[in-house]
Coordinates of N, CA and C in Angstrom, one line a residue:
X571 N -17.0 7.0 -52.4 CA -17.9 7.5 -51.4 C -17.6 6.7 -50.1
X572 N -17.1 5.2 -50.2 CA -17.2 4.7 -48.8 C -16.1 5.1 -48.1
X573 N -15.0 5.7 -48.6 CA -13.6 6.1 -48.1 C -13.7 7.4 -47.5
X574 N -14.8 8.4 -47.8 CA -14.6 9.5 -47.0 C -15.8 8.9 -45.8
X575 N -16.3 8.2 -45.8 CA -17.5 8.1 -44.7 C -16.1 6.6 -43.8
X576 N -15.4 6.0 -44.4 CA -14.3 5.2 -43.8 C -13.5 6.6 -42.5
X577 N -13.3 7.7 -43.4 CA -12.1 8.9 -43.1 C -12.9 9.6 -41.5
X578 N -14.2 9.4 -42.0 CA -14.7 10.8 -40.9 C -15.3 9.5 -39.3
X579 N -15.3 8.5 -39.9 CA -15.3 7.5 -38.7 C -13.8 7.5 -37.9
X580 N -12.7 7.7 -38.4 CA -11.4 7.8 -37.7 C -11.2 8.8 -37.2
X581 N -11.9 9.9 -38.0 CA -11.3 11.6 -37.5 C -12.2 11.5 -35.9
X582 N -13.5 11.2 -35.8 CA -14.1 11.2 -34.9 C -13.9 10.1 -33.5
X583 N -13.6 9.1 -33.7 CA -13.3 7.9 -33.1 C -12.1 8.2 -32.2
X584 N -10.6 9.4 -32.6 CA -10.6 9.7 -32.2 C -10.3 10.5 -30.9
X585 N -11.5 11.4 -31.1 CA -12.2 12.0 -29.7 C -12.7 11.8 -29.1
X586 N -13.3 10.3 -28.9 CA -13.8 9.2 -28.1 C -12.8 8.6 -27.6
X587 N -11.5 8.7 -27.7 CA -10.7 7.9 -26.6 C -9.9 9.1 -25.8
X588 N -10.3 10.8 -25.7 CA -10.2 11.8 -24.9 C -10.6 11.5 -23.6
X589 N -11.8 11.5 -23.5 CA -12.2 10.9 -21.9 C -11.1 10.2 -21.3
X590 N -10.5 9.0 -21.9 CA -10.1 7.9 -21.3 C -8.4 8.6 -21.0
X591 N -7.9 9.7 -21.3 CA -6.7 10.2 -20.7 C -6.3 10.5 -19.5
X592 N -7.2 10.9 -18.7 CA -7.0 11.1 -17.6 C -6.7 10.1 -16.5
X593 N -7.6 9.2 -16.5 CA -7.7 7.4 -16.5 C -6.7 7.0 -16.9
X594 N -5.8 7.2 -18.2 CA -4.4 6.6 -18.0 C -3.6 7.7 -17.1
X595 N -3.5 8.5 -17.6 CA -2.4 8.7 -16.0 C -2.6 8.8 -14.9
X596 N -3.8 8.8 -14.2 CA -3.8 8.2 -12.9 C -3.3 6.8 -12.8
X597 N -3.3 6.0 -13.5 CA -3.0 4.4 -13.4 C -1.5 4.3 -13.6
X598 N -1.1 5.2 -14.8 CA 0.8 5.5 -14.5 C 0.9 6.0 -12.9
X599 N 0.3 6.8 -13.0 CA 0.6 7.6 -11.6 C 0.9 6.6 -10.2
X600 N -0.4 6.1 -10.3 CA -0.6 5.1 -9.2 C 0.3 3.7 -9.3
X601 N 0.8 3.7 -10.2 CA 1.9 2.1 -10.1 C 3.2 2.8 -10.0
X602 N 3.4 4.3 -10.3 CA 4.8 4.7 -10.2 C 4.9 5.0 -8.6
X603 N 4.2 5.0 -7.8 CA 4.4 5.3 -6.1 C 4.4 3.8 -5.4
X604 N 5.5 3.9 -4.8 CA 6.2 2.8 -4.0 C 4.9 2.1 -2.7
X605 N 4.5 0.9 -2.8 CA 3.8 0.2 -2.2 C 4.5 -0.5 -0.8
X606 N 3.6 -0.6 0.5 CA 3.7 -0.9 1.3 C 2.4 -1.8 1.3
X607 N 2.9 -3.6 1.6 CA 2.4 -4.6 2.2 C 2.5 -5.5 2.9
X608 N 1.4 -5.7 4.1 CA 1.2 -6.4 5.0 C 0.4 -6.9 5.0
X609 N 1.2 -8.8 4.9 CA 0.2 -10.2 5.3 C 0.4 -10.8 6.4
X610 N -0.6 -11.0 6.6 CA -1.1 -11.5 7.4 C -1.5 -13.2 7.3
X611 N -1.0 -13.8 7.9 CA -1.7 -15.7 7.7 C -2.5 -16.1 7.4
X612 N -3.2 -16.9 6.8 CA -4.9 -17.4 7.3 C -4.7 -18.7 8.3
X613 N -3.4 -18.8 9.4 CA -3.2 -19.5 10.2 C -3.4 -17.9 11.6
X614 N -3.7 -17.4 11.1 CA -3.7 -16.4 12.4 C -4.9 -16.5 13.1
X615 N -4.5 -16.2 14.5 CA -5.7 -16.9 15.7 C -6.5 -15.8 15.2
X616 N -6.5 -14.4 15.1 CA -7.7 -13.6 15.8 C -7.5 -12.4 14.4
X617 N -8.7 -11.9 14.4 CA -8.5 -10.5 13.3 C -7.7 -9.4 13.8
X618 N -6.9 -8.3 13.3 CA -6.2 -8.1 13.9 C -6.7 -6.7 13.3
X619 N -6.7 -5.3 14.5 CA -7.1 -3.9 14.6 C -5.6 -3.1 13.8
X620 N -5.9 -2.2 12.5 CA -4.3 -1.8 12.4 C -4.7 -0.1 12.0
X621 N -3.3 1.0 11.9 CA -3.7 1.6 11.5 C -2.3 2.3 10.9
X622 N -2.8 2.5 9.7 CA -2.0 3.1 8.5 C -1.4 4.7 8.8
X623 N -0.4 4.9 8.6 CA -0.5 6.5 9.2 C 0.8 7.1 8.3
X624 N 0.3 7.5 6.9 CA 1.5 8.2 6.2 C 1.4 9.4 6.0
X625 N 2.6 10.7 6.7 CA 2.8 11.8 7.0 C 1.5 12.2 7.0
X626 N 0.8 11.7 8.1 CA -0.6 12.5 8.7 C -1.5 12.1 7.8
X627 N -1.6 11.3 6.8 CA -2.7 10.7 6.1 C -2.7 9.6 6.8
X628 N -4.2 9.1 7.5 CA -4.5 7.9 8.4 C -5.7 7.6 8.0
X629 N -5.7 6.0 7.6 CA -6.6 5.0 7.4 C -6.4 3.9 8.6
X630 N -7.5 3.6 9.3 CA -8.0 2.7 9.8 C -8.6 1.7 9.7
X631 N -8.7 0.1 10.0 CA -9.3 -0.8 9.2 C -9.2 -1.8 10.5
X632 N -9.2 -3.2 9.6 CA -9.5 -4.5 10.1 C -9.0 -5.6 9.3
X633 N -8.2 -6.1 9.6 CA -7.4 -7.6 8.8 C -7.7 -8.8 9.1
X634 N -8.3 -9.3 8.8 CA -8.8 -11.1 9.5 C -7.4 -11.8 8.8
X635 N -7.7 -12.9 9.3 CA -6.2 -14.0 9.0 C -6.4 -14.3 7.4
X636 N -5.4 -14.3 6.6 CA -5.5 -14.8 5.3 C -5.6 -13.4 4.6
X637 N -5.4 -12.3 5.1 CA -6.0 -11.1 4.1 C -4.6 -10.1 4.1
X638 N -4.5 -9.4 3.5 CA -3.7 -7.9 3.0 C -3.7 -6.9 3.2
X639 N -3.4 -6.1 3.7 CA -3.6 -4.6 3.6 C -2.0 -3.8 3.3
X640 N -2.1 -2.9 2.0 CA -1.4 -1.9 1.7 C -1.8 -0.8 1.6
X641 N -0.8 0.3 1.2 CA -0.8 1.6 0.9 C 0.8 2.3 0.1
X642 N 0.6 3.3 -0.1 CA 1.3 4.0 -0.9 C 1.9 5.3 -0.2
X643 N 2.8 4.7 -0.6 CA 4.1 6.2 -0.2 C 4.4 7.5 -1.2
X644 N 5.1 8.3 -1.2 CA 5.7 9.1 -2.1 C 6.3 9.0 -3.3
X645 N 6.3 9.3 -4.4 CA 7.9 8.9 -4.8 C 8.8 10.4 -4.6
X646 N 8.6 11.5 -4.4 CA 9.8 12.0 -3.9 C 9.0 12.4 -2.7
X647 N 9.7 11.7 -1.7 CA 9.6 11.7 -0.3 C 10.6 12.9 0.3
X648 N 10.4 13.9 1.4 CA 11.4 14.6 1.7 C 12.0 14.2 3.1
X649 N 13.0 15.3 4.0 CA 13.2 14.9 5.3 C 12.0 14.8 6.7
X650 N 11.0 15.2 5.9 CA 9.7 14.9 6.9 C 8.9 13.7 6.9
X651 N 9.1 13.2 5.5 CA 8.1 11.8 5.2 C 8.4 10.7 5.9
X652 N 7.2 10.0 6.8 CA 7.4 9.1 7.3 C 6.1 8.1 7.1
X653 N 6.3 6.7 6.8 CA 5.0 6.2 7.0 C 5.2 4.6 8.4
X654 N 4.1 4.5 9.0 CA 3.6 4.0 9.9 C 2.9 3.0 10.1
X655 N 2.5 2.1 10.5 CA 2.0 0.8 10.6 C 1.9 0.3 12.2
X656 N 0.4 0.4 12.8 CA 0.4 0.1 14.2 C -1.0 -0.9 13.5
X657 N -0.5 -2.5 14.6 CA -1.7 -3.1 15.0 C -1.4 -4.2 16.1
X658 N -2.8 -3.9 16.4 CA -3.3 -4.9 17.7 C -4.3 -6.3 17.4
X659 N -3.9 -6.8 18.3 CA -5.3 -8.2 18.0 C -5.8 -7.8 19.3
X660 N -7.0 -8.5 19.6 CA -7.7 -8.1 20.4 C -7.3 -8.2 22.1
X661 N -6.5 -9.5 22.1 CA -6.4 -9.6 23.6 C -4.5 -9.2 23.5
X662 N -4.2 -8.5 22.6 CA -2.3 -8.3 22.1 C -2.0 -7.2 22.2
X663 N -0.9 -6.8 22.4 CA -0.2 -5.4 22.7 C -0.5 -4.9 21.3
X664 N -0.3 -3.2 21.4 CA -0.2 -2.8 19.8 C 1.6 -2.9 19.9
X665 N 1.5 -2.9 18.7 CA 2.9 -2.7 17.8 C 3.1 -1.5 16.8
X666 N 3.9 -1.3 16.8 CA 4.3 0.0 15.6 C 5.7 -0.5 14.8
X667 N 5.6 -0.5 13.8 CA 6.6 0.1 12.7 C 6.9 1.0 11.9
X668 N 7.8 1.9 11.7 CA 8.2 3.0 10.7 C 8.7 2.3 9.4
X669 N 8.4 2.3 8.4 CA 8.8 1.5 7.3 C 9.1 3.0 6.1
X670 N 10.5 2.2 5.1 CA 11.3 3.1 4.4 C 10.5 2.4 3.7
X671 N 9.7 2.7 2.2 CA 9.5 2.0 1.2 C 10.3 1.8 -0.1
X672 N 10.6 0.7 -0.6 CA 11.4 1.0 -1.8 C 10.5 0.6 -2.8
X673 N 10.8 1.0 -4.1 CA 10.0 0.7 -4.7 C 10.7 -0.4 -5.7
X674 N 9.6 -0.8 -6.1 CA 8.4 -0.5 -6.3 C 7.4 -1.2 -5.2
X675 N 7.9 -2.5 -4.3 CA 6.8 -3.1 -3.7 C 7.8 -3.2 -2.4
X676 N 7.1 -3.0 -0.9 CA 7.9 -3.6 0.0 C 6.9 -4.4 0.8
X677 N 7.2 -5.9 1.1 CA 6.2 -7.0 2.0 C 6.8 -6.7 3.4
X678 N 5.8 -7.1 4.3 CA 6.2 -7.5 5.4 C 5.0 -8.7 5.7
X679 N 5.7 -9.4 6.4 CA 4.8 -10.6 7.0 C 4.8 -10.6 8.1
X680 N 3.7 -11.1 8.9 CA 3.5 -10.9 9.9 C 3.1 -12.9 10.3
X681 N 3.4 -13.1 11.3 CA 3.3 -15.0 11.9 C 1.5 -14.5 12.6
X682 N 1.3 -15.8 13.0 CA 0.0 -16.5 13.3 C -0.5 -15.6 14.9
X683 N 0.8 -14.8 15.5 CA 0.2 -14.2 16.3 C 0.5 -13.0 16.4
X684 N 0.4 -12.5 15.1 CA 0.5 -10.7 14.6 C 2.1 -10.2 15.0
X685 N 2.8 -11.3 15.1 CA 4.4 -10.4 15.2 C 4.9 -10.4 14.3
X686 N 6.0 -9.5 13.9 CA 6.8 -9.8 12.6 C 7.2 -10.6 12.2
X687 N 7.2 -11.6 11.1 CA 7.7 -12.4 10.6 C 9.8 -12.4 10.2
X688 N 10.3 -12.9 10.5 CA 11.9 -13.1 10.3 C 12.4 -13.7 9.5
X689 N 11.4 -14.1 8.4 CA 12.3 -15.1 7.2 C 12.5 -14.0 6.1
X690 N 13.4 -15.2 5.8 CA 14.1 -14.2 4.1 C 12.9 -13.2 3.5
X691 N 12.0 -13.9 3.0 CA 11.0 -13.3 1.9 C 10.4 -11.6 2.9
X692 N 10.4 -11.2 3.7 CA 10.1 -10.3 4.8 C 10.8 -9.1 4.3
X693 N 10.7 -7.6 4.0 CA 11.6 -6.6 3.6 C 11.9 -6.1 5.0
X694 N 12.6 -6.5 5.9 CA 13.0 -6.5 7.5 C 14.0 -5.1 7.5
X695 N 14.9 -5.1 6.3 CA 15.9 -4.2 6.4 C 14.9 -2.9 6.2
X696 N 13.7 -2.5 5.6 CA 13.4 -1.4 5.5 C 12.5 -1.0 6.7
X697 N 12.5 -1.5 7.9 CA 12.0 -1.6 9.4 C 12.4 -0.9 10.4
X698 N 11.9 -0.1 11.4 CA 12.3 0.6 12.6 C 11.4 0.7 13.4
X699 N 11.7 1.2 14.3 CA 10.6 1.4 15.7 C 10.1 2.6 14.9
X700 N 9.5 3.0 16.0 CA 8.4 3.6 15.6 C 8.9 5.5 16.3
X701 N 8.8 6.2 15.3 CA 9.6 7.7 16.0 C 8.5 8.5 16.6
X702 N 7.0 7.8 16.1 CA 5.9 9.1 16.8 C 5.4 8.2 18.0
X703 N 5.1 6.6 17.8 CA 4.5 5.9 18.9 C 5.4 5.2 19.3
X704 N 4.8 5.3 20.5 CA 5.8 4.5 22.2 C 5.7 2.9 21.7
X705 N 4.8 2.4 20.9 CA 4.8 1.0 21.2 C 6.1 0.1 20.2
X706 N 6.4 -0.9 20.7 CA 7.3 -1.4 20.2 C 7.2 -2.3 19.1
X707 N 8.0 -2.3 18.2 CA 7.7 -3.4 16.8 C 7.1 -5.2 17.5

């Protein structure tokens, strides 16, 4: 008798991990799309104003020194996709960059007075001006 009441706890048990499908592939989903990030110092003078802009999806925010901000690209990107990255500090010019993402992760660093950083660790090669805004990297 304890082996069929063992049997119908397994048969049921599980249909309780159904819910949780969806939830895994969003989380495949979401690690399979190529990441874009930008740090910023916690040696940086001022918080700095930025704004995210991939093929017309735009998030706006606020980065204080010491913190991160990313986002996510395509994974099949076509000849329209572009993603974008403008920011200013408060008394500083804006800047823009067009960034290629590879995947799986691409950094960029930014120095103590929100310019681009030029050391090795920097994904610099996947970098360009900017094709929609006037301002310069």
């Amino acid at each position: 008798m304890s082996t069929s009441a063992i049997k119908g706890k397994k048969r049921y048990g599980w249909w309780l991990s159904i819910p949780l499908l969806p939830l895994l592939g969003i989380a495949i989903w979401h690690s399979a799309l190529p990441t874009v990030t930008v740090h910023y110092p916690k040696e940086g003078r001022e918080e700095l104003r930025y704004v995210w802009n991939v093929k017309d999806r735009i998030y706006r925010g606020r980065m204080p020194p010491g913190s991160s901000v990313s986002d996510n690209g395509f994974i099949f990107p076509n000849s329209q996709f572009f993603m974008e990255f403008s920011w200013q500090s408060q008394r500083g010019r804006w800047h823009c960059i067009s960034v290629t993402p590879k995947w799986p992760e691409t950094h960029i660093y930014l120095d103590e007075n929100g310019d681009i950083e030029t050391q090795d660790e920097s994904d610099n090669d996947r970098l360009k001006q900017c094709e929609w805004d006037l301002a310069k990297p």
